[in-house]
mmCIF file of C-alpha atoms and ligand atoms in Angstrom:
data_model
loop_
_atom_site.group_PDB
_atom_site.id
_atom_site.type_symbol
_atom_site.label_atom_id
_atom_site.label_comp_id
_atom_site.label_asym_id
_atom_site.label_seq_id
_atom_site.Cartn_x
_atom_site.Cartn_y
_atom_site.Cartn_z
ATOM 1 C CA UNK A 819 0.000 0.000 0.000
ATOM 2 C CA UNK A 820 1.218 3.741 -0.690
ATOM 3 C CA UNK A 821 2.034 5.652 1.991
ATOM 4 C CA UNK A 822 -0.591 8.271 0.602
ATOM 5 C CA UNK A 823 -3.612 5.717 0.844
ATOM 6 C CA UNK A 824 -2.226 4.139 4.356
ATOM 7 C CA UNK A 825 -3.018 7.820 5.769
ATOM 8 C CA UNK A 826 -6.248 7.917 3.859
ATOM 9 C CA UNK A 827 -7.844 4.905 5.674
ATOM 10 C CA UNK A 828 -6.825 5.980 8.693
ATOM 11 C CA UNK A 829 -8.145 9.000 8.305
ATOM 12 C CA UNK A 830 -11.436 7.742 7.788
ATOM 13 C CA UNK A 831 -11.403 4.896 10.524
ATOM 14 C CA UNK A 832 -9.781 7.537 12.975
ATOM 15 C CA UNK A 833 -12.915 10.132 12.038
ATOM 16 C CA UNK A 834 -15.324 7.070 12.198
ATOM 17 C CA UNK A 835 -14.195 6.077 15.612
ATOM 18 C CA UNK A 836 -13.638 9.671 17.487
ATOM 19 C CA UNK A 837 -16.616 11.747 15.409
ATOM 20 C CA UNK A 838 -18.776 13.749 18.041
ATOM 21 C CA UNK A 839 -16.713 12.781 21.174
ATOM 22 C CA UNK A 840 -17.218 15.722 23.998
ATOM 23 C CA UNK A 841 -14.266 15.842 25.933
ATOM 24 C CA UNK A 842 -12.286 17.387 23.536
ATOM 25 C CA UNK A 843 -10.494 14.703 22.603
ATOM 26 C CA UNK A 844 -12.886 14.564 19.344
ATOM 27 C CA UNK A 845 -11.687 14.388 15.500
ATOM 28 C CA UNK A 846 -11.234 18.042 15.151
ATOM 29 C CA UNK A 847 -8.638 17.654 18.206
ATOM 30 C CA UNK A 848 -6.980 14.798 16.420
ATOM 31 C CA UNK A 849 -7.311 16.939 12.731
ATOM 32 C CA UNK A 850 -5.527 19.652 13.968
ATOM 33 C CA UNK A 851 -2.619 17.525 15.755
ATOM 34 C CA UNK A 852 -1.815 15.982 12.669
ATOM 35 C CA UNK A 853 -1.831 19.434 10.685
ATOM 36 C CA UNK A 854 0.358 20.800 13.304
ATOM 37 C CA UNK A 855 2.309 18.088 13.839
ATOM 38 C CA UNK A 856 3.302 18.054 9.638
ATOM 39 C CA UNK A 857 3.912 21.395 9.816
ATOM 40 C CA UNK A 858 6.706 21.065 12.874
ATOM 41 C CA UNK A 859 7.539 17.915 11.371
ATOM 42 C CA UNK A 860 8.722 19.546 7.619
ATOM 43 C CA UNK A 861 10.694 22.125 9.207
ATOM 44 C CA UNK A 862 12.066 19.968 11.812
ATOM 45 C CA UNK A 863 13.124 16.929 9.431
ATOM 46 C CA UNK A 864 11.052 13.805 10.503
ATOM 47 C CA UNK A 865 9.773 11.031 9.121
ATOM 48 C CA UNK A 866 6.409 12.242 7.605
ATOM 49 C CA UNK A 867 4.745 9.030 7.258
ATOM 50 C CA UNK A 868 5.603 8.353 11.167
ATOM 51 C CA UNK A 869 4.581 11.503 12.134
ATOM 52 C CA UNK A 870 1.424 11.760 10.318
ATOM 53 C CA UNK A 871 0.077 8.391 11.406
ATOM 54 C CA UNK A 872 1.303 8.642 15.255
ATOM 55 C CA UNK A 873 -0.462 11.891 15.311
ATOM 56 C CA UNK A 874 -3.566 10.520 13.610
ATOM 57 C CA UNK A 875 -3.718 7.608 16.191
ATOM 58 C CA UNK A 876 -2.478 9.822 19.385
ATOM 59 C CA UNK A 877 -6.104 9.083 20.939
ATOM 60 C CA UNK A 878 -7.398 6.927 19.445
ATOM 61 C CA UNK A 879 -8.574 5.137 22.666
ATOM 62 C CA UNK A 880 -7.382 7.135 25.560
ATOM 63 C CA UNK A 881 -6.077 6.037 28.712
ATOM 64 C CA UNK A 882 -8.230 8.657 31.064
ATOM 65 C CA UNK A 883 -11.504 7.576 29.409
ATOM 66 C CA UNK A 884 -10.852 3.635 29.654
ATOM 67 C CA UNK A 885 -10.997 3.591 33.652
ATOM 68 C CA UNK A 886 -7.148 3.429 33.755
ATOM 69 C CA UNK A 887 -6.120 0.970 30.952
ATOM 70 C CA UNK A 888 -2.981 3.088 29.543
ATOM 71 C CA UNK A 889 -2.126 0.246 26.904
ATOM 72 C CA UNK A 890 -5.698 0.045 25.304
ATOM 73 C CA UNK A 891 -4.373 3.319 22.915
ATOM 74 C CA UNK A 892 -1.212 1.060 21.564
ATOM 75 C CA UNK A 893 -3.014 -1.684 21.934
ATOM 76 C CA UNK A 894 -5.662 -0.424 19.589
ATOM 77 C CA UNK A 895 -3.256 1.313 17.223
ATOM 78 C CA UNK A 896 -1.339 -1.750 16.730
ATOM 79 C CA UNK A 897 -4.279 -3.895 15.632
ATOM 80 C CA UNK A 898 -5.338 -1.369 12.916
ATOM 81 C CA UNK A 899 -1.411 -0.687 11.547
ATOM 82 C CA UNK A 900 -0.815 -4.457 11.633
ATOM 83 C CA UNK A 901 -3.981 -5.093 9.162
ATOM 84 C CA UNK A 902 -2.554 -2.219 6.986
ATOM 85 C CA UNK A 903 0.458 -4.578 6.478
ATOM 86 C CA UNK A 904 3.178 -2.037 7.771
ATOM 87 C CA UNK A 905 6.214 -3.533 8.508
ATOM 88 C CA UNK A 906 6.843 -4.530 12.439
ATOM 89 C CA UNK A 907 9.415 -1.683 12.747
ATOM 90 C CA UNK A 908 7.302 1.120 12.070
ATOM 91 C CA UNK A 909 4.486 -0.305 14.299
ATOM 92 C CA UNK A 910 6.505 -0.811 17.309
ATOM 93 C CA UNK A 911 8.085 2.828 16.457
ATOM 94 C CA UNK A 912 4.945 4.511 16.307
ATOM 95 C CA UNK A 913 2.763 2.302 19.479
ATOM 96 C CA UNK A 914 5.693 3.533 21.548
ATOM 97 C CA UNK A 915 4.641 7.354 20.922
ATOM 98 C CA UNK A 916 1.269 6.802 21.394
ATOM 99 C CA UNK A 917 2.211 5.006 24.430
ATOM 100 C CA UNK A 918 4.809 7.556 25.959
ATOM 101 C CA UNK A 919 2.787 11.061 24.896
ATOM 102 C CA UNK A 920 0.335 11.942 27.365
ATOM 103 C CA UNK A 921 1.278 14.659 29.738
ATOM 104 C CA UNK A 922 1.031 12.879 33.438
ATOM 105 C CA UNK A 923 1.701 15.662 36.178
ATOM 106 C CA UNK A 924 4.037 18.895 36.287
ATOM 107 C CA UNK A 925 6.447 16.357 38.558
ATOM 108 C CA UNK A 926 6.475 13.731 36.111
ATOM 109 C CA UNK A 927 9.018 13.768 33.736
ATOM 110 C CA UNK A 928 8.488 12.987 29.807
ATOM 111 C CA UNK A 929 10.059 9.847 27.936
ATOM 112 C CA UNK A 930 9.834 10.257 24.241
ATOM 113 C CA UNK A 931 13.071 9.565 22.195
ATOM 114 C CA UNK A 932 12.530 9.679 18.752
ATOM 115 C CA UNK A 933 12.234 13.184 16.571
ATOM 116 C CA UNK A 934 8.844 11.899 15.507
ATOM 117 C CA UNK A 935 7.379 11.104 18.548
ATOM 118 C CA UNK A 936 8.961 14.487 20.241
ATOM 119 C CA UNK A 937 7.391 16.425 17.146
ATOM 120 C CA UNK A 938 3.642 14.483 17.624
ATOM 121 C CA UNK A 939 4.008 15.356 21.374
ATOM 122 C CA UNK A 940 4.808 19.322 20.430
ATOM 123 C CA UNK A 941 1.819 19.183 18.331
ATOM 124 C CA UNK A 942 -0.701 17.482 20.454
ATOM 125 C CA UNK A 943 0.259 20.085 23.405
ATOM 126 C CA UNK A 944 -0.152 23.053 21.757
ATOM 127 C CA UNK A 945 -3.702 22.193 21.131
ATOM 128 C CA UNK A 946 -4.161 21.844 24.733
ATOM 129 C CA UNK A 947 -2.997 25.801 24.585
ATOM 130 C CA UNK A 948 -3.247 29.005 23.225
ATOM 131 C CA UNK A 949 -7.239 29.881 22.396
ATOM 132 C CA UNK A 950 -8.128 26.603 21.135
ATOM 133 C CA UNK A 951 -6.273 25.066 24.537
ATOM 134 C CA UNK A 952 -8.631 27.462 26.986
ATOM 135 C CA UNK A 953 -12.405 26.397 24.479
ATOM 136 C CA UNK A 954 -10.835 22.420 25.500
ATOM 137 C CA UNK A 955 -10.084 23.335 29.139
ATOM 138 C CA UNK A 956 -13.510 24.412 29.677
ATOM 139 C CA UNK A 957 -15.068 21.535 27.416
ATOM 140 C CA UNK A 958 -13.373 19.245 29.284
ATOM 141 C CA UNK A 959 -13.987 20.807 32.667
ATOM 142 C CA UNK A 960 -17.288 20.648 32.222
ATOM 143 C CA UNK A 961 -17.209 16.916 30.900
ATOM 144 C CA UNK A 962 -16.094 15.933 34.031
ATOM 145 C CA UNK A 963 -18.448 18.486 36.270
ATOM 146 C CA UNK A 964 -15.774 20.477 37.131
ATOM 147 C CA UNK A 965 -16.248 24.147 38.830
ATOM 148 C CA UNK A 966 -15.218 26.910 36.339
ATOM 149 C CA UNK A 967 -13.385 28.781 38.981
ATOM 150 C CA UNK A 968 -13.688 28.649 43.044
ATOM 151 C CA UNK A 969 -10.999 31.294 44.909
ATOM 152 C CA UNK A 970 -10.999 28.777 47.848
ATOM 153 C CA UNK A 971 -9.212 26.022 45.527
ATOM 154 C CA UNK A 972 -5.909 26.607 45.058
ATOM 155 C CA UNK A 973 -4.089 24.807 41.958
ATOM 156 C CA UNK A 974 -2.193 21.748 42.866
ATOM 157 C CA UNK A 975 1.064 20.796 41.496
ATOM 158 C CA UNK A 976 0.874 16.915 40.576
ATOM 159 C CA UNK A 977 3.968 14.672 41.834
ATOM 160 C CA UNK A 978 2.456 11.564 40.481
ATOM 161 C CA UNK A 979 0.741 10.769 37.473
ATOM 162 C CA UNK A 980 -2.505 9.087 40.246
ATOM 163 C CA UNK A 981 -3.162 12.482 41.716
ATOM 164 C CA UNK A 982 -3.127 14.364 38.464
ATOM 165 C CA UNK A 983 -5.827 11.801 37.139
ATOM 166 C CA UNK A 984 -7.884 11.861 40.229
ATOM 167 C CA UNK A 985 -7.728 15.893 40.698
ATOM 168 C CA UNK A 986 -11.781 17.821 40.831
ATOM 169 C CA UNK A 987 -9.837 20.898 40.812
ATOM 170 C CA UNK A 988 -11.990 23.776 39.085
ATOM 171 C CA UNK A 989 -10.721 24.480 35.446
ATOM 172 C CA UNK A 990 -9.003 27.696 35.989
ATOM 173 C CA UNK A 991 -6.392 25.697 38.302
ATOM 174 C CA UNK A 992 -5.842 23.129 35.303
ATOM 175 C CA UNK A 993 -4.000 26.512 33.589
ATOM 176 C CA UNK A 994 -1.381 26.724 36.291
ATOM 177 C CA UNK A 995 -1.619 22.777 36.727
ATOM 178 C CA UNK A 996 -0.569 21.988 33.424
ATOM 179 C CA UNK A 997 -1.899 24.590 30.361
ATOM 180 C CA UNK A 998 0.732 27.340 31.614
ATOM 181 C CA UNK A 999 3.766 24.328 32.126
ATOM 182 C CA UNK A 1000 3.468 23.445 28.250
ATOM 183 C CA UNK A 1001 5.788 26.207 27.042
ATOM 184 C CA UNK A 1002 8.319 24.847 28.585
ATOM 185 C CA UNK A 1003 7.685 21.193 28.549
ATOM 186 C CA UNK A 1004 8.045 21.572 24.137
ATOM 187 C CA UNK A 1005 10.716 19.255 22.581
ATOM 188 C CA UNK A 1006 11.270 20.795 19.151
ATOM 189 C CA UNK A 1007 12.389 24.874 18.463
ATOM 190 C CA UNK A 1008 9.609 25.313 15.910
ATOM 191 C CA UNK A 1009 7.470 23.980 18.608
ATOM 192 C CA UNK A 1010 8.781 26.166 21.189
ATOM 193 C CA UNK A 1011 7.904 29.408 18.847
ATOM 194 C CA UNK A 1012 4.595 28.821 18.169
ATOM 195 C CA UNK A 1013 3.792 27.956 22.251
ATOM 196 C CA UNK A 1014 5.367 31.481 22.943
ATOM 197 C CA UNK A 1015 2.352 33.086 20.797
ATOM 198 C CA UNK A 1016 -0.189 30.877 22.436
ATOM 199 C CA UNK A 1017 1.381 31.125 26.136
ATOM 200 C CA UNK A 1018 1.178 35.230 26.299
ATOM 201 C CA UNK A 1019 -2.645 34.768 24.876
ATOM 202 C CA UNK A 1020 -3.852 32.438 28.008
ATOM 203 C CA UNK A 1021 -2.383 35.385 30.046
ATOM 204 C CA UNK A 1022 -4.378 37.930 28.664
ATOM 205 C CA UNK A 1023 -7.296 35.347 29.253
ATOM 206 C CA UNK A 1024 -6.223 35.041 32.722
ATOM 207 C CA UNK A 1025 -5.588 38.026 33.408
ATOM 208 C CA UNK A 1026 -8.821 39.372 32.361
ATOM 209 C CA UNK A 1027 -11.123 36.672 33.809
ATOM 210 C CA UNK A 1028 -9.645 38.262 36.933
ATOM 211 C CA UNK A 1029 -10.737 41.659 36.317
ATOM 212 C CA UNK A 1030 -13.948 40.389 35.524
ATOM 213 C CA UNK A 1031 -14.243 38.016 38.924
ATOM 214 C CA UNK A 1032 -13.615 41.199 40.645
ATOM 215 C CA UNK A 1033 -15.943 43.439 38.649
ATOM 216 C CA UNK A 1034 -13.080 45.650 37.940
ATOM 217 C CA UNK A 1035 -14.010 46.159 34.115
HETATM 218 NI NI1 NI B 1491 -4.418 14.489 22.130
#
């Protein structure tokens, strides 16, 4: 199979499979991780065909909506890229992104090792940022019946990847618990350019929603 048509399918059994999901972990999520993701990937040099197809599988069945089950998202992707026929190598490289690119706590260090995984990470957290980042922290906030904002709840930072998962903190705190960490948690210079742009923005919003809490404009 060519490369182009290998993307093509998944494209369609990616859309099938995450279409109208609420969370914000939908098929426009996924869409724009792959764009983003080829576009850091060109500049940066990585394999395109990796990229693409890490990025287009990133969620495919993710870990905080399976009560717990972190492998069923390589599990998953492996099943579909083995009926495509790709060779074993390119599985393995690409199930091992998947598996190591969720962000897990502001304590927790990151283990991703390969250019293409590093760029499918860069791309997948700067979605979680900038405008499009703060419309998915309140999607997701409410999701999970989350408080907007409550001034008695201060933000927590996560040592451990158990009490980031099982935080109720209100969705304002998840900006200082993870959304405002991103910037400097991005692998790749191109990636690190476009977070800048996207970090000052949530700032603004911040800043703001403050001034409006307070009825000071
Ligand atoms: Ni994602």
């Amino acid at each position: 199979m060519e490369p182009n048509e290998i993307i093509d399918k998944t494209i369609k059994y990616v859309r099938d499979t995450l279409e109208g999901e609420g969370s914000g972990h939908d098929w426009w999520h996924v869409y724009r991780v792959w764009k983003t993701a080829h576009v850091i990937g060109e500049k940066e040099g990585a394999d395109l065909v990796i990229v693409e197809l890490a990025a287009l599988l990133h969620d495919i069945a993710d870990w905080k909506f399976h009560e717990g089950d972190e492998d069923i998202g390589p599990k998953t992707a492996e099943k579909w890229l083995t009926g495509l026929n790709l060779e074993q190598e390119t599985i393995a490289h690409i199930t091992g992104i998947i598996k190591n690119i969720s962000f897990k706590g502001a304590g927790v260090a990151d283990h991703m090792d390969s250019l293409e995984g590093k760029v499918v990470q860069d791309a997948d957290r700067l979605d979680a940022i900038g405008a499009i980042g703060i419309a998915r922290c309140f999607a997701y906030g409410g999701y999970t019946h989350r408080e907007i904002y409550n001034p008695d709840k201060k933000p927590e930072l996560h040592e451990n990847k158990e009490k980031y998962k099982n935080s109720d903190s209100p969705s304002i705190n998840h900006f200082y618990e993870k959304l405002l960490l991103l910037k400097d948690r991005m692998n790749t210079k191109t990636a690190v350019e476009m977070a800048n742009e996207r970090h000052q923005f949530m700032e603004q919003f911040l800043e703001h929603f403050y001034l409006e809490w307070d009825a000071e404009v």
